[in-house]
Phi, psi and omega in degrees: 000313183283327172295358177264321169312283179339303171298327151297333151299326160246013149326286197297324186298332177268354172263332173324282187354302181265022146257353185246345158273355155291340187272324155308303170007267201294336173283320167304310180304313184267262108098311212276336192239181199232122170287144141076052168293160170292143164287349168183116167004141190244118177089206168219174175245105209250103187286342182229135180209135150203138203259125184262141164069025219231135168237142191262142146304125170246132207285341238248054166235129188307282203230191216254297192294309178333150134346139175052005190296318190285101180264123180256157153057052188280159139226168195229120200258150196208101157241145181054021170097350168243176194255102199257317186215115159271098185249171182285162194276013163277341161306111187299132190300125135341124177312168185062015181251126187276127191255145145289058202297094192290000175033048213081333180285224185242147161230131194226174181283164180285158193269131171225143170282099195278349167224099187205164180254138169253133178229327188235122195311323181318341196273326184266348171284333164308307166304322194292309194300331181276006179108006196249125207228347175206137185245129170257076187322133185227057066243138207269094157237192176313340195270336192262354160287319184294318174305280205311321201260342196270336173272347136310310181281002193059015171310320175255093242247066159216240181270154161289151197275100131307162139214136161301161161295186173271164206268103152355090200212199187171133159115214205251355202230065198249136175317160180280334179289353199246155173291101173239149210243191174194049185191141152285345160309333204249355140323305193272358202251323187270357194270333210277324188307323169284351157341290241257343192252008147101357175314193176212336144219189193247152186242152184239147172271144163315325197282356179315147132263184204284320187294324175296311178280316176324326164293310162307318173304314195272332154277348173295314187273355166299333194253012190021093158202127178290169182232154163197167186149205206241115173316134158292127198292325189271026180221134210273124166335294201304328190256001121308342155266010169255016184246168227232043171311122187300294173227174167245146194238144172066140171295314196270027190248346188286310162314337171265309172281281183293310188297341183042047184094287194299135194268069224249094194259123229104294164319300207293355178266345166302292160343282201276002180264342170287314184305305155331280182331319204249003148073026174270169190256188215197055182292147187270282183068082182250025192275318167328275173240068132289317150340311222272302205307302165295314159344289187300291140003273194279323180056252203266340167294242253321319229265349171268344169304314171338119190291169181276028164321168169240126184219162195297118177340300180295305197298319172336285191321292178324312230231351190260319188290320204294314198258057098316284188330338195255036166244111174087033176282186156302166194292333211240347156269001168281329177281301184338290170277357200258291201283344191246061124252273214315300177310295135009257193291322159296321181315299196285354162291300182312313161322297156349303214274336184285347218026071179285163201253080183274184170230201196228118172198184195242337224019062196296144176115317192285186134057072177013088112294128198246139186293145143083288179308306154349295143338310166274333166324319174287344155297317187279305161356285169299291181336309178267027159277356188080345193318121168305161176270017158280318198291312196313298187305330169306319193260356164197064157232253165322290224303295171334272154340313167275342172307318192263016167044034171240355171339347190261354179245295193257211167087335189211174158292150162168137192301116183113320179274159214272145236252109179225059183229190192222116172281114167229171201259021178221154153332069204295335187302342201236310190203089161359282220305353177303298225258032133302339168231086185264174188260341154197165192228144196226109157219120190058221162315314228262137196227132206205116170259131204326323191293323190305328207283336185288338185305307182326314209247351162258344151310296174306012139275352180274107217241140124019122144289179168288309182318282196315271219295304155325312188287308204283331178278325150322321155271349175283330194281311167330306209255349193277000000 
């Protein structure tokens, strides 16, 4: 009788066992491929475009008071996807050009997120609605190769795809998702494989050592790919600044890292005056745990407060666990997150004020963060940090754009570059808040009008399972 049990026991036990690895299987395999194309092209293609009655932002003017920050009463001629002639708008349109009458309004470069996590291909069509026209993916997996080639060919209707490799990281307290190495030989083996497999930089963790990020610095540039990521905590500022970081990510990476905890804004003016001296950049990303912050504050009003976006289910779940914990926390984590967000947001003012060379990004993925709407949170964030909103704009245009060494292609209105802005109808220099709505988007060919942009943004709800998503982090773990 008990050997009979036993056997049904271990019956039963081996088929759970073998469902649930048909079910990983099975999840890797279809995980390979992409669900939920649009039923018919989103905008129209427009080969002569020209916006009429329009005034340009110019990100590349020192301030909102300078000369020319403003092009008033413009017009803009746009063929085959590039930006051919800026004329004053009494100028008559040159015949074949289908015209836009911008009715006053504003034209600005499309907006790029120098820092986010892609998690749902869907996501970057959530960014094109809001205005967001090229994304700096910062961990890298196999699904973003795929992406990335599919928003080149226009298969797909969103932002360009950037991607980091998967993240560089070393020692006992490394994420399950990061590349973790414990050798600088195993540094240079792993930068040439994200090469050869098409990544497009390389991203670093706090836990390297100096033998370790050296290797990396020094094969990324044999292999001409930049690094950017979060400084090893266990390496000295001044010699993390002679090395030829593309960026430094996060503001609160200043405070974990060279500040060591401490909440020191008199150091951190220290900081930034070295970082100025070394001409390094900075994305700030205080969107994140500003969340962590109001949690911790607000406790279950923020987290009902929160819009009702649609973000991909498994990442939700995540992001639903990271900020529970602060709701109703202790007394010495309450002061805690309360004094390191407060610390925080002077820091990044005093960056600002050193004229550090920032950048404009979100981390989009923790903490219920929403692609592309974030993005302007963060904007308003800073802004009422005093920051102007030209610099804010500056710092994810111009700025952006020489960080991704394409300046010569996107970043600004300008004659010869690729024809990428977002028209809205009020100042944004005077009031942020216009550019939650714009009234049209310009990327390449593709011409996209208020109803298209709502197209955009109901696409970008169409999220992922759990199923989908389990597969794709399941080949990241394989293959990173």
């Amino acid at each position: 009788m008990v050997k009979k049990i036993f056997r049904i026991v271990l019956k039963t036990l081996l088929g759970i066992i073998a469902a649930i690895i048909l079910f990983l299987v099975s999840s890797m395999l279809i995980s390979k491929y992409d669900f939920g194309d649009p039923s018919e092209e989103i905008g129209e293609r427009v080969s002569k475009l020209a916006f009429t009655h329009v005034n340009i932002v110019n990100v590349e003017a020192d301030s909102t008071e300078a000369p020319g920050a403003l092009i008033k009463n413009a017009k803009i001629l746009l063929e085959e996807g590039k930006i051919v002639q800026i004329l004053p708008d009494s100028v008559e349109t040159p015949k074949g050009y289908r015209e836009i009458d911008a009715k006053g309004g504003f034209a600005l470069p499309g907006l790029m997120d120098m820092h986010t996590h892609i998690f749902d291909r869907s996501d970057l069509a959530m960014y094109l609605g809001h205005g967001v026209t090229t994304v700096r993916n910062m961990m890298g997996f196999p699904m973003h190769l795929r992406w990335r080639q599919q928003m080149e060919l226009g298969s797909y209707p969103g932002s360009r795809l950037i991607t980091a490799s998967p993240t560089i990281n070393s020692g006992n307290d490394t994420g399950p998702f990061h590349k973790n190495i414990d050798t600088p030989e195993e540094a240079v083996e792993a930068i040439t494989d994200y090469k050869e497999k098409g990544y497009d930089f390389i991203k670093i963790y706090d836990g390297l050592n100096y033998d370790q990020f050296t290797a990396v610095m020094q094969t990324a540039n044999a292999n001409d790919l930049y690094v950017a990521g979060h400084p090893p905590h266990g390496i000295g500022i001044d010699t993390l600044l002679s090395f030829n970081l593309n960026s430094f990510e996060h503001i609160e990476e200043i405070v974990q890292g060279p500040l060591e905890y401490e909440l020191s804004v008199p150091k951190g003016r220290k900081i930034a005056q070295k970082f100025k001296a070394a001409n390094a950049r900075l994305t700030i990303t205080m969107s994140p745990f500003r969340n962590i912050y109001r949690t911790t504050v607000e406790g279950d009003d923020f987290l009902s407060s929160l819009p009702e976006e649609k973000i991909n289910p498994f990442i939700e779940f995540i992001g639903q666990k990271q900020l529970q914990q602060w709701v109703n926390c202790n007394k010495g984590t309450y002061d805690w997150n309360v004094g390191k967000y407060k610390c925080m947001a002077l820091l990044t003012q005093v960056f600002h004020e050193e004229d550090v060379n920032l950048l404009l990004g979100t981390d989009t993925g923790p903490s219920l963060t929403v692609p592309g709407l974030t993005l302007l949170d963060e904007i308003k964030i800073l802004n009422d940090l005093d920051i102007p909103v030209l610099d804010i704009i500056k710092s994810g245009t111009i700025e952006a754009a020489k960080a991704l060494q394409m300046d010569d292609e996107i970043g600004s209105i300008a004659i010869g570059k690729q024809a990428e802005m977002v028209i809205v109808k009020d100042n944004p220099l005077t009031d942020m808040n216009t550019l939650y709505n714009p009234v049209s988007i310009v990327k390449g060919e593709t011409l996209y009008l208020e109803p298209d942009i709502e197209e955009l943004k109901g696409l970008g709800r169409q999220k992922s399972n759990v199923y989908l998503t389990l597969g794709r982090f399941l080949n990241h773990l394989i293959s990173k």
